[in-house]
Amino acid sequence: MIQPIDLCPGVLAFTTQRGNVNTRNKYSEFNVCNYTGDDALHVLDSRMMLCMQLGIDMDSLIMPHQTHSCRVAVIDNRYMSLDIDKQENVLDGVDALVTRLDNVCIGVNTADCVPLLLADPEARVVAAVHAGWRGTVAGIAARAIDTMVKQGARPGNIIAAMGPAICQACFEVGDEVVEQFEKAGFEMDSILTRDARTLKAHLDLLGANRQILKKSGLKENHIFTPCKCSRCNPASYFSARALGINSGRTFTGIMLKK
Ligand SMILES: [Zn+2]
């Protein structure tokens, strides 16, 4: 169920895998996301299993209610002391989390969008970012890095890994999406191709985020893409393009270990 991502010492990074997939069930087998139509008990069950594997309480597994925004929230002791309604308010409409707390797992839910994990192992600051094409255009990865810097991180020390996301061959987009990337100043030559037959545009969403990370001061050799395409591997990962948006999500998480 948990696929570890080798990021840096002192940090546990991972993505989840679906497990025994029943192809007729769009939430099969493992889903911790509670706002994409899954049964609440199944979500709770999945969360309990994940917490058991991580060796943490349910309160220490934290994920935002994502809306393709570019808002970042900091999970600190003040957040941990809030009651549950106030915590939900903090997490609503947020697409990236940053923390310095040990043994608190932050993460994002995705199905084709890019889940991005960031860690400064020296300053001990970590982040989890949901970067779909809208968030990528809005520069959410850069916003998350800015927030990490405010918490003491240095871009030159940050290690980044992107989890399972849609590959360029699978990510066909309309020209209006291409235009948004052009307007946002991406170097298009390295992220845009056109299908020889259909002439439809295909974007490299991981490559676009790599451009943002480098602009934010990360070293090229600190950026990893160790996972496979979500759309090409439906038995391992959820894919909104394959299953529709009412389906489970892959959870990609990060935790500072004491
Ligand atoms: Zn693919």
PDB file of C-alpha atoms and ligand atoms in Angstrom:
ATOM      1  CA  MET A   1       0.000   0.000   0.000  1.00  0.00           C
ATOM      2  CA  ILE A   2       2.838   2.434   0.857  1.00  0.00           C
ATOM      3  CA  GLN A   3       5.477   3.006  -1.780  1.00  0.00           C
ATOM      4  CA  PRO A   4       8.455   4.715  -0.101  1.00  0.00           C
ATOM      5  CA  ILE A   5      10.160   7.621  -1.864  1.00  0.00           C
ATOM      6  CA  ASP A   6      13.837   7.955  -1.028  1.00  0.00           C
ATOM      7  CA  LEU A   7      14.187  11.688  -0.314  1.00  0.00           C
ATOM      8  CA  CYS A   8      16.721  12.449   2.430  1.00  0.00           C
ATOM      9  CA  PRO A   9      17.764  11.282   5.923  1.00  0.00           C
ATOM     10  CA  GLY A  10      15.380  12.037   8.794  1.00  0.00           C
ATOM     11  CA  VAL A  11      12.385  12.259   6.485  1.00  0.00           C
ATOM     12  CA  LEU A  12       9.779   9.643   5.622  1.00  0.00           C
ATOM     13  CA  ALA A  13       8.324  10.245   2.151  1.00  0.00           C
ATOM     14  CA  PHE A  14       5.891   8.009   0.341  1.00  0.00           C
ATOM     15  CA  THR A  15       2.996   7.658  -2.016  1.00  0.00           C
ATOM     16  CA  THR A  16       0.111   5.208  -1.679  1.00  0.00           C
ATOM     17  CA  GLN A  17      -0.824   2.485  -4.118  1.00  0.00           C
ATOM     18  CA  ARG A  18      -4.329   1.202  -4.776  1.00  0.00           C
ATOM     19  CA  GLY A  19      -3.712  -2.432  -3.828  1.00  0.00           C
ATOM     20  CA  ASN A  20      -6.127  -5.182  -4.905  1.00  0.00           C
ATOM     21  CA  VAL A  21      -8.034  -3.254  -7.513  1.00  0.00           C
ATOM     22  CA  ASN A  22     -11.640  -4.061  -8.269  1.00  0.00           C
ATOM     23  CA  THR A  23     -11.922  -2.340 -11.641  1.00  0.00           C
ATOM     24  CA  ARG A  24     -15.649  -1.670 -11.222  1.00  0.00           C
ATOM     25  CA  ASN A  25     -15.041   0.253  -7.980  1.00  0.00           C
ATOM     26  CA  LYS A  26     -13.567   3.709  -8.605  1.00  0.00           C
ATOM     27  CA  TYR A  27     -12.436   3.948  -4.971  1.00  0.00           C
ATOM     28  CA  SER A  28     -10.843   0.521  -4.827  1.00  0.00           C
ATOM     29  CA  GLU A  29      -8.794  -0.322  -2.856  1.00  0.00           C
ATOM     30  CA  PHE A  30      -7.216   2.382  -0.727  1.00  0.00           C
ATOM     31  CA  ASN A  31      -8.423   5.995  -0.534  1.00  0.00           C
ATOM     32  CA  VAL A  32      -7.987   8.582   2.245  1.00  0.00           C
ATOM     33  CA  CYS A  33      -9.610  11.502   0.389  1.00  0.00           C
ATOM     34  CA  ASN A  34     -12.993  12.457   1.866  1.00  0.00           C
ATOM     35  CA  TYR A  35     -14.318  14.963  -0.693  1.00  0.00           C
ATOM     36  CA  THR A  36     -14.440  13.054  -3.992  1.00  0.00           C
ATOM     37  CA  GLY A  37     -17.529  10.949  -3.366  1.00  0.00           C
ATOM     38  CA  ASP A  38     -16.179   7.929  -1.495  1.00  0.00           C
ATOM     39  CA  ASP A  39     -18.015   6.295   1.392  1.00  0.00           C
ATOM     40  CA  ALA A  40     -16.998   7.972   4.693  1.00  0.00           C
ATOM     41  CA  LEU A  41     -16.376   4.631   6.402  1.00  0.00           C
ATOM     42  CA  HIS A  42     -14.065   3.438   3.640  1.00  0.00           C
ATOM     43  CA  VAL A  43     -12.084   6.685   3.909  1.00  0.00           C
ATOM     44  CA  LEU A  44     -11.878   6.337   7.694  1.00  0.00           C
ATOM     45  CA  ASP A  45     -10.752   2.738   7.350  1.00  0.00           C
ATOM     46  CA  SER A  46      -8.053   3.687   4.867  1.00  0.00           C
ATOM     47  CA  ARG A  47      -6.855   6.532   7.120  1.00  0.00           C
ATOM     48  CA  MET A  48      -6.665   4.209  10.122  1.00  0.00           C
ATOM     49  CA  MET A  49      -4.623   1.694   8.143  1.00  0.00           C
ATOM     50  CA  LEU A  50      -2.251   4.399   6.957  1.00  0.00           C
ATOM     51  CA  CYS A  51      -1.786   5.823  10.482  1.00  0.00           C
ATOM     52  CA  MET A  52      -1.050   2.332  11.789  1.00  0.00           C
ATOM     53  CA  GLN A  53       1.636   1.851   9.149  1.00  0.00           C
ATOM     54  CA  LEU A  54       3.124   5.271   9.943  1.00  0.00           C
ATOM     55  CA  GLY A  55       2.902   4.729  13.716  1.00  0.00           C
ATOM     56  CA  ILE A  56       0.994   7.972  14.339  1.00  0.00           C
ATOM     57  CA  ASP A  57      -2.407   9.070  15.730  1.00  0.00           C
ATOM     58  CA  MET A  58      -5.204  10.052  13.361  1.00  0.00           C
ATOM     59  CA  ASP A  59      -4.776  13.717  14.488  1.00  0.00           C
ATOM     60  CA  SER A  60      -1.257  13.653  13.105  1.00  0.00           C
ATOM     61  CA  LEU A  61      -2.321  12.775   9.549  1.00  0.00           C
ATOM     62  CA  ILE A  62      -3.093  16.112   7.900  1.00  0.00           C
ATOM     63  CA  MET A  63      -4.332  16.819   4.393  1.00  0.00           C
ATOM     64  CA  PRO A  64      -5.985  19.941   2.957  1.00  0.00           C
ATOM     65  CA  HIS A  65      -9.322  20.262   1.166  1.00  0.00           C
ATOM     66  CA  GLN A  66      -7.766  21.080  -2.198  1.00  0.00           C
ATOM     67  CA  THR A  67      -9.392  23.392  -4.739  1.00  0.00           C
ATOM     68  CA  HIS A  68      -6.637  24.021  -7.346  1.00  0.00           C
ATOM     69  CA  SER A  69      -5.774  27.220  -5.479  1.00  0.00           C
ATOM     70  CA  CYS A  70      -2.283  28.452  -4.740  1.00  0.00           C
ATOM     71  CA  ARG A  71      -2.814  28.844  -0.994  1.00  0.00           C
ATOM     72  CA  VAL A  72      -0.307  27.386   1.455  1.00  0.00           C
ATOM     73  CA  ALA A  73      -0.993  26.622   5.141  1.00  0.00           C
ATOM     74  CA  VAL A  74       1.568  26.118   7.902  1.00  0.00           C
ATOM     75  CA  ILE A  75       0.943  23.227  10.287  1.00  0.00           C
ATOM     76  CA  ASP A  76       2.433  24.317  13.601  1.00  0.00           C
ATOM     77  CA  ASN A  77       1.694  23.871  17.317  1.00  0.00           C
ATOM     78  CA  ARG A  78      -0.944  26.575  17.126  1.00  0.00           C
ATOM     79  CA  TYR A  79      -2.783  24.597  14.419  1.00  0.00           C
ATOM     80  CA  MET A  80      -2.471  21.372  16.414  1.00  0.00           C
ATOM     81  CA  SER A  81      -4.088  23.049  19.451  1.00  0.00           C
ATOM     82  CA  LEU A  82      -7.200  24.217  17.534  1.00  0.00           C
ATOM     83  CA  ASP A  83     -10.481  22.334  17.780  1.00  0.00           C
ATOM     84  CA  ILE A  84     -11.490  20.254  14.784  1.00  0.00           C
ATOM     85  CA  ASP A  85     -13.852  22.821  13.174  1.00  0.00           C
ATOM     86  CA  LYS A  86     -11.176  25.495  13.263  1.00  0.00           C
ATOM     87  CA  GLN A  87      -8.629  23.056  11.858  1.00  0.00           C
ATOM     88  CA  GLU A  88     -11.011  22.323   8.968  1.00  0.00           C
ATOM     89  CA  ASN A  89     -11.288  26.063   8.270  1.00  0.00           C
ATOM     90  CA  VAL A  90      -7.509  26.363   8.089  1.00  0.00           C
ATOM     91  CA  LEU A  91      -7.318  23.469   5.596  1.00  0.00           C
ATOM     92  CA  ASP A  92     -10.215  24.553   3.375  1.00  0.00           C
ATOM     93  CA  GLY A  93      -9.241  25.789  -0.093  1.00  0.00           C
ATOM     94  CA  VAL A  94      -5.578  25.065   0.524  1.00  0.00           C
ATOM     95  CA  ASP A  95      -3.308  23.172  -1.884  1.00  0.00           C
ATOM     96  CA  ALA A  96       0.015  23.018  -0.066  1.00  0.00           C
ATOM     97  CA  LEU A  97       1.113  22.377   3.520  1.00  0.00           C
ATOM     98  CA  VAL A  98       4.369  23.200   5.276  1.00  0.00           C
ATOM     99  CA  THR A  99       5.508  21.948   8.672  1.00  0.00           C
ATOM    100  CA  ARG A 100       8.452  21.767  11.051  1.00  0.00           C
ATOM    101  CA  LEU A 101       6.714  19.386  13.442  1.00  0.00           C
ATOM    102  CA  ASP A 102       8.148  15.908  14.025  1.00  0.00           C
ATOM    103  CA  ASN A 103       5.938  12.832  13.559  1.00  0.00           C
ATOM    104  CA  VAL A 104       3.184  14.799  11.850  1.00  0.00           C
ATOM    105  CA  CYS A 105       2.406  13.495   8.357  1.00  0.00           C
ATOM    106  CA  ILE A 106       1.312  16.132   5.838  1.00  0.00           C
ATOM    107  CA  GLY A 107       0.249  15.183   2.324  1.00  0.00           C
ATOM    108  CA  VAL A 108      -1.902  15.823  -0.713  1.00  0.00           C
ATOM    109  CA  ASN A 109      -4.434  13.774  -2.673  1.00  0.00           C
ATOM    110  CA  THR A 110      -4.081  13.538  -6.436  1.00  0.00           C
ATOM    111  CA  ALA A 111      -5.310  11.661  -9.474  1.00  0.00           C
ATOM    112  CA  ASP A 112      -3.080  12.801 -12.404  1.00  0.00           C
ATOM    113  CA  CYS A 113      -2.068  16.181 -10.912  1.00  0.00           C
ATOM    114  CA  VAL A 114       1.501  16.460  -9.627  1.00  0.00           C
ATOM    115  CA  PRO A 115       2.042  15.681  -5.940  1.00  0.00           C
ATOM    116  CA  LEU A 116       5.268  17.414  -4.962  1.00  0.00           C
ATOM    117  CA  LEU A 117       7.237  16.756  -1.756  1.00  0.00           C
ATOM    118  CA  LEU A 118       9.926  19.159  -0.513  1.00  0.00           C
ATOM    119  CA  ALA A 119      12.363  18.835   2.376  1.00  0.00           C
ATOM    120  CA  ASP A 120      15.229  20.858   3.814  1.00  0.00           C
ATOM    121  CA  PRO A 121      16.974  18.181   5.896  1.00  0.00           C
ATOM    122  CA  GLU A 122      19.192  20.736   7.681  1.00  0.00           C
ATOM    123  CA  ALA A 123      16.525  23.223   8.733  1.00  0.00           C
ATOM    124  CA  ARG A 124      14.045  20.332   9.130  1.00  0.00           C
ATOM    125  CA  VAL A 125      11.206  21.945   7.203  1.00  0.00           C
ATOM    126  CA  VAL A 126       9.013  19.905   4.845  1.00  0.00           C
ATOM    127  CA  ALA A 127       6.165  20.586   2.416  1.00  0.00           C
ATOM    128  CA  ALA A 128       3.553  18.715   0.386  1.00  0.00           C
ATOM    129  CA  VAL A 129       2.119  20.443  -2.679  1.00  0.00           C
ATOM    130  CA  HIS A 130      -0.754  19.678  -5.070  1.00  0.00           C
ATOM    131  CA  ALA A 131       0.130  21.059  -8.494  1.00  0.00           C
ATOM    132  CA  GLY A 132      -2.439  20.470 -11.205  1.00  0.00           C
ATOM    133  CA  TRP A 133      -2.140  22.587 -14.313  1.00  0.00           C
ATOM    134  CA  ARG A 134      -3.942  25.524 -12.689  1.00  0.00           C
ATOM    135  CA  GLY A 135      -1.772  25.416  -9.575  1.00  0.00           C
ATOM    136  CA  THR A 136       1.321  25.013 -11.732  1.00  0.00           C
ATOM    137  CA  VAL A 137       0.417  28.088 -13.802  1.00  0.00           C
ATOM    138  CA  ALA A 138      -0.210  30.007 -10.555  1.00  0.00           C
ATOM    139  CA  GLY A 139       3.200  28.906  -9.246  1.00  0.00           C
ATOM    140  CA  ILE A 140       2.068  27.022  -6.149  1.00  0.00           C
ATOM    141  CA  ALA A 141       5.435  25.248  -5.862  1.00  0.00           C
ATOM    142  CA  ALA A 142       7.186  28.633  -5.625  1.00  0.00           C
ATOM    143  CA  ARG A 143       4.682  29.786  -2.984  1.00  0.00           C
ATOM    144  CA  ALA A 144       5.361  26.658  -0.930  1.00  0.00           C
ATOM    145  CA  ILE A 145       9.114  27.257  -1.139  1.00  0.00           C
ATOM    146  CA  ASP A 146       8.635  30.902  -0.038  1.00  0.00           C
ATOM    147  CA  THR A 147       6.693  29.628   2.975  1.00  0.00           C
ATOM    148  CA  MET A 148       9.420  27.051   3.751  1.00  0.00           C
ATOM    149  CA  VAL A 149      12.029  29.844   3.626  1.00  0.00           C
ATOM    150  CA  LYS A 150       9.995  31.845   6.164  1.00  0.00           C
ATOM    151  CA  GLN A 151      10.191  28.751   8.381  1.00  0.00           C
ATOM    152  CA  GLY A 152      13.987  28.682   8.111  1.00  0.00           C
ATOM    153  CA  ALA A 153      14.639  26.585   4.976  1.00  0.00           C
ATOM    154  CA  ARG A 154      17.232  27.467   2.308  1.00  0.00           C
ATOM    155  CA  PRO A 155      16.360  26.743  -1.342  1.00  0.00           C
ATOM    156  CA  GLY A 156      19.872  25.425  -2.039  1.00  0.00           C
ATOM    157  CA  ASN A 157      19.321  22.723   0.589  1.00  0.00           C
ATOM    158  CA  ILE A 158      15.819  21.687  -0.447  1.00  0.00           C
ATOM    159  CA  ILE A 159      15.352  18.234  -1.966  1.00  0.00           C
ATOM    160  CA  ALA A 160      12.253  17.702  -4.141  1.00  0.00           C
ATOM    161  CA  ALA A 161      10.427  14.616  -5.359  1.00  0.00           C
ATOM    162  CA  MET A 162       7.332  14.455  -7.522  1.00  0.00           C
ATOM    163  CA  GLY A 163       4.973  11.530  -6.994  1.00  0.00           C
ATOM    164  CA  PRO A 164       2.837   9.663  -9.535  1.00  0.00           C
ATOM    165  CA  ALA A 165       1.373  12.129 -12.054  1.00  0.00           C
ATOM    166  CA  ILE A 166       0.166  12.163 -15.616  1.00  0.00           C
ATOM    167  CA  CYS A 167       2.916  11.781 -18.241  1.00  0.00           C
ATOM    168  CA  GLN A 168       3.272  14.064 -21.234  1.00  0.00           C
ATOM    169  CA  ALA A 169       2.021  11.421 -23.675  1.00  0.00           C
ATOM    170  CA  CYS A 170      -1.215  11.096 -21.662  1.00  0.00           C
ATOM    171  CA  PHE A 171      -1.659  14.798 -20.923  1.00  0.00           C
ATOM    172  CA  GLU A 172      -3.428  16.149 -23.974  1.00  0.00           C
ATOM    173  CA  VAL A 173      -4.664  19.711 -23.430  1.00  0.00           C
ATOM    174  CA  GLY A 174      -6.531  22.391 -25.346  1.00  0.00           C
ATOM    175  CA  ASP A 175      -4.720  25.384 -26.800  1.00  0.00           C
ATOM    176  CA  GLU A 176      -6.332  27.639 -24.168  1.00  0.00           C
ATOM    177  CA  VAL A 177      -4.334  25.740 -21.521  1.00  0.00           C
ATOM    178  CA  VAL A 178      -1.133  26.101 -23.557  1.00  0.00           C
ATOM    179  CA  GLU A 179      -1.789  29.855 -23.711  1.00  0.00           C
ATOM    180  CA  GLN A 180      -1.963  30.083 -19.917  1.00  0.00           C
ATOM    181  CA  PHE A 181       1.450  28.420 -19.609  1.00  0.00           C
ATOM    182  CA  GLU A 182       2.891  30.772 -22.233  1.00  0.00           C
ATOM    183  CA  LYS A 183       1.465  33.809 -20.418  1.00  0.00           C
ATOM    184  CA  ALA A 184       2.914  32.587 -17.115  1.00  0.00           C
ATOM    185  CA  GLY A 185       6.399  32.632 -18.680  1.00  0.00           C
ATOM    186  CA  PHE A 186       7.220  28.921 -18.904  1.00  0.00           C
ATOM    187  CA  GLU A 187       9.930  27.916 -21.318  1.00  0.00           C
ATOM    188  CA  MET A 188       7.584  26.122 -23.730  1.00  0.00           C
ATOM    189  CA  ASP A 189      10.117  24.332 -25.953  1.00  0.00           C
ATOM    190  CA  SER A 190      10.942  21.838 -23.237  1.00  0.00           C
ATOM    191  CA  ILE A 191       7.374  21.146 -22.030  1.00  0.00           C
ATOM    192  CA  LEU A 192       5.172  21.283 -25.144  1.00  0.00           C
ATOM    193  CA  THR A 193       4.885  18.734 -27.946  1.00  0.00           C
ATOM    194  CA  ARG A 194       2.180  18.138 -30.532  1.00  0.00           C
ATOM    195  CA  ASP A 195       0.805  14.808 -31.608  1.00  0.00           C
ATOM    196  CA  ALA A 196       2.033  14.227 -35.171  1.00  0.00           C
ATOM    197  CA  ARG A 197      -1.380  12.978 -36.327  1.00  0.00           C
ATOM    198  CA  THR A 198      -3.941  14.999 -34.329  1.00  0.00           C
ATOM    199  CA  LEU A 199      -1.750  18.099 -33.793  1.00  0.00           C
ATOM    200  CA  LYS A 200      -3.179  18.239 -30.243  1.00  0.00           C
ATOM    201  CA  ALA A 201      -0.955  19.800 -27.598  1.00  0.00           C
ATOM    202  CA  HIS A 202       0.683  17.648 -24.906  1.00  0.00           C
ATOM    203  CA  LEU A 203       2.182  19.285 -21.826  1.00  0.00           C
ATOM    204  CA  ASP A 204       4.876  17.994 -19.486  1.00  0.00           C
ATOM    205  CA  LEU A 205       3.430  18.970 -16.089  1.00  0.00           C
ATOM    206  CA  LEU A 206       6.389  17.522 -14.179  1.00  0.00           C
ATOM    207  CA  GLY A 207       8.790  19.452 -16.427  1.00  0.00           C
ATOM    208  CA  ALA A 208       6.840  22.676 -15.824  1.00  0.00           C
ATOM    209  CA  ASN A 209       7.161  22.198 -12.065  1.00  0.00           C
ATOM    210  CA  ARG A 210      10.861  21.426 -12.494  1.00  0.00           C
ATOM    211  CA  GLN A 211      11.205  24.863 -14.156  1.00  0.00           C
ATOM    212  CA  ILE A 212       9.522  26.516 -11.153  1.00  0.00           C
ATOM    213  CA  LEU A 213      11.731  24.671  -8.666  1.00  0.00           C
ATOM    214  CA  LYS A 214      14.901  25.710 -10.484  1.00  0.00           C
ATOM    215  CA  LYS A 215      13.721  29.339 -10.669  1.00  0.00           C
ATOM    216  CA  SER A 216      13.118  29.193  -6.912  1.00  0.00           C
ATOM    217  CA  GLY A 217      16.754  28.243  -6.358  1.00  0.00           C
ATOM    218  CA  LEU A 218      16.680  24.442  -6.118  1.00  0.00           C
ATOM    219  CA  LYS A 219      19.623  22.565  -7.578  1.00  0.00           C
ATOM    220  CA  GLU A 220      18.951  20.463 -10.669  1.00  0.00           C
ATOM    221  CA  ASN A 221      20.384  17.366  -8.980  1.00  0.00           C
ATOM    222  CA  HIS A 222      18.053  17.871  -5.991  1.00  0.00           C
ATOM    223  CA  ILE A 223      14.909  17.281  -8.071  1.00  0.00           C
ATOM    224  CA  PHE A 224      13.632  13.719  -8.530  1.00  0.00           C
ATOM    225  CA  THR A 225      10.742  12.132 -10.421  1.00  0.00           C
ATOM    226  CA  PRO A 226      10.853   8.535  -9.161  1.00  0.00           C
ATOM    227  CA  CYS A 227       7.240   7.516  -9.864  1.00  0.00           C
ATOM    228  CA  LYS A 228       5.369   6.253 -12.903  1.00  0.00           C
ATOM    229  CA  CYS A 229       2.468   7.846 -14.768  1.00  0.00           C
ATOM    230  CA  SER A 230      -0.887   7.696 -12.950  1.00  0.00           C
ATOM    231  CA  ARG A 231      -2.862   7.394 -16.199  1.00  0.00           C
ATOM    232  CA  CYS A 232      -0.640   4.606 -17.611  1.00  0.00           C
ATOM    233  CA  ASN A 233      -0.792   2.560 -14.365  1.00  0.00           C
ATOM    234  CA  PRO A 234      -4.422   2.313 -13.229  1.00  0.00           C
ATOM    235  CA  ALA A 235      -3.769  -0.752 -11.091  1.00  0.00           C
ATOM    236  CA  SER A 236      -1.332   1.228  -8.923  1.00  0.00           C
ATOM    237  CA  TYR A 237      -2.645   4.796  -8.953  1.00  0.00           C
ATOM    238  CA  PHE A 238      -5.908   6.648  -9.276  1.00  0.00           C
ATOM    239  CA  SER A 239      -6.353   8.628 -12.480  1.00  0.00           C
ATOM    240  CA  ALA A 240      -9.109  11.192 -12.994  1.00  0.00           C
ATOM    241  CA  ARG A 241      -8.626  10.888 -16.752  1.00  0.00           C
ATOM    242  CA  ALA A 242      -9.161   7.129 -16.521  1.00  0.00           C
ATOM    243  CA  LEU A 243     -11.859   7.013 -13.809  1.00  0.00           C
ATOM    244  CA  GLY A 244     -13.523  10.454 -13.833  1.00  0.00           C
ATOM    245  CA  ILE A 245     -13.230  12.998 -11.024  1.00  0.00           C
ATOM    246  CA  ASN A 246     -15.572  11.031  -8.754  1.00  0.00           C
ATOM    247  CA  SER A 247     -12.943   8.465  -7.876  1.00  0.00           C
ATOM    248  CA  GLY A 248     -10.310   7.746  -5.255  1.00  0.00           C
ATOM    249  CA  ARG A 249      -7.073   9.645  -4.882  1.00  0.00           C
ATOM    250  CA  THR A 250      -3.462   8.699  -4.421  1.00  0.00           C
ATOM    251  CA  PHE A 251      -2.056  10.162  -1.185  1.00  0.00           C
ATOM    252  CA  THR A 252       1.526  11.432  -1.289  1.00  0.00           C
ATOM    253  CA  GLY A 253       2.872  12.295   2.146  1.00  0.00           C
ATOM    254  CA  ILE A 254       5.932  13.440   4.038  1.00  0.00           C
ATOM    255  CA  MET A 255       6.878  13.309   7.720  1.00  0.00           C
ATOM    256  CA  LEU A 256       9.856  14.489   9.745  1.00  0.00           C
ATOM    257  CA  LYS A 257      11.018  11.608  11.899  1.00  0.00           C
ATOM    258  CA  LYS A 258      12.268  12.282  15.401  1.00  0.00           C
TER     259      LYS A 258
HETATM  260 ZN    ZN B   1       0.934   8.139 -19.147  1.00  0.00          ZN
END
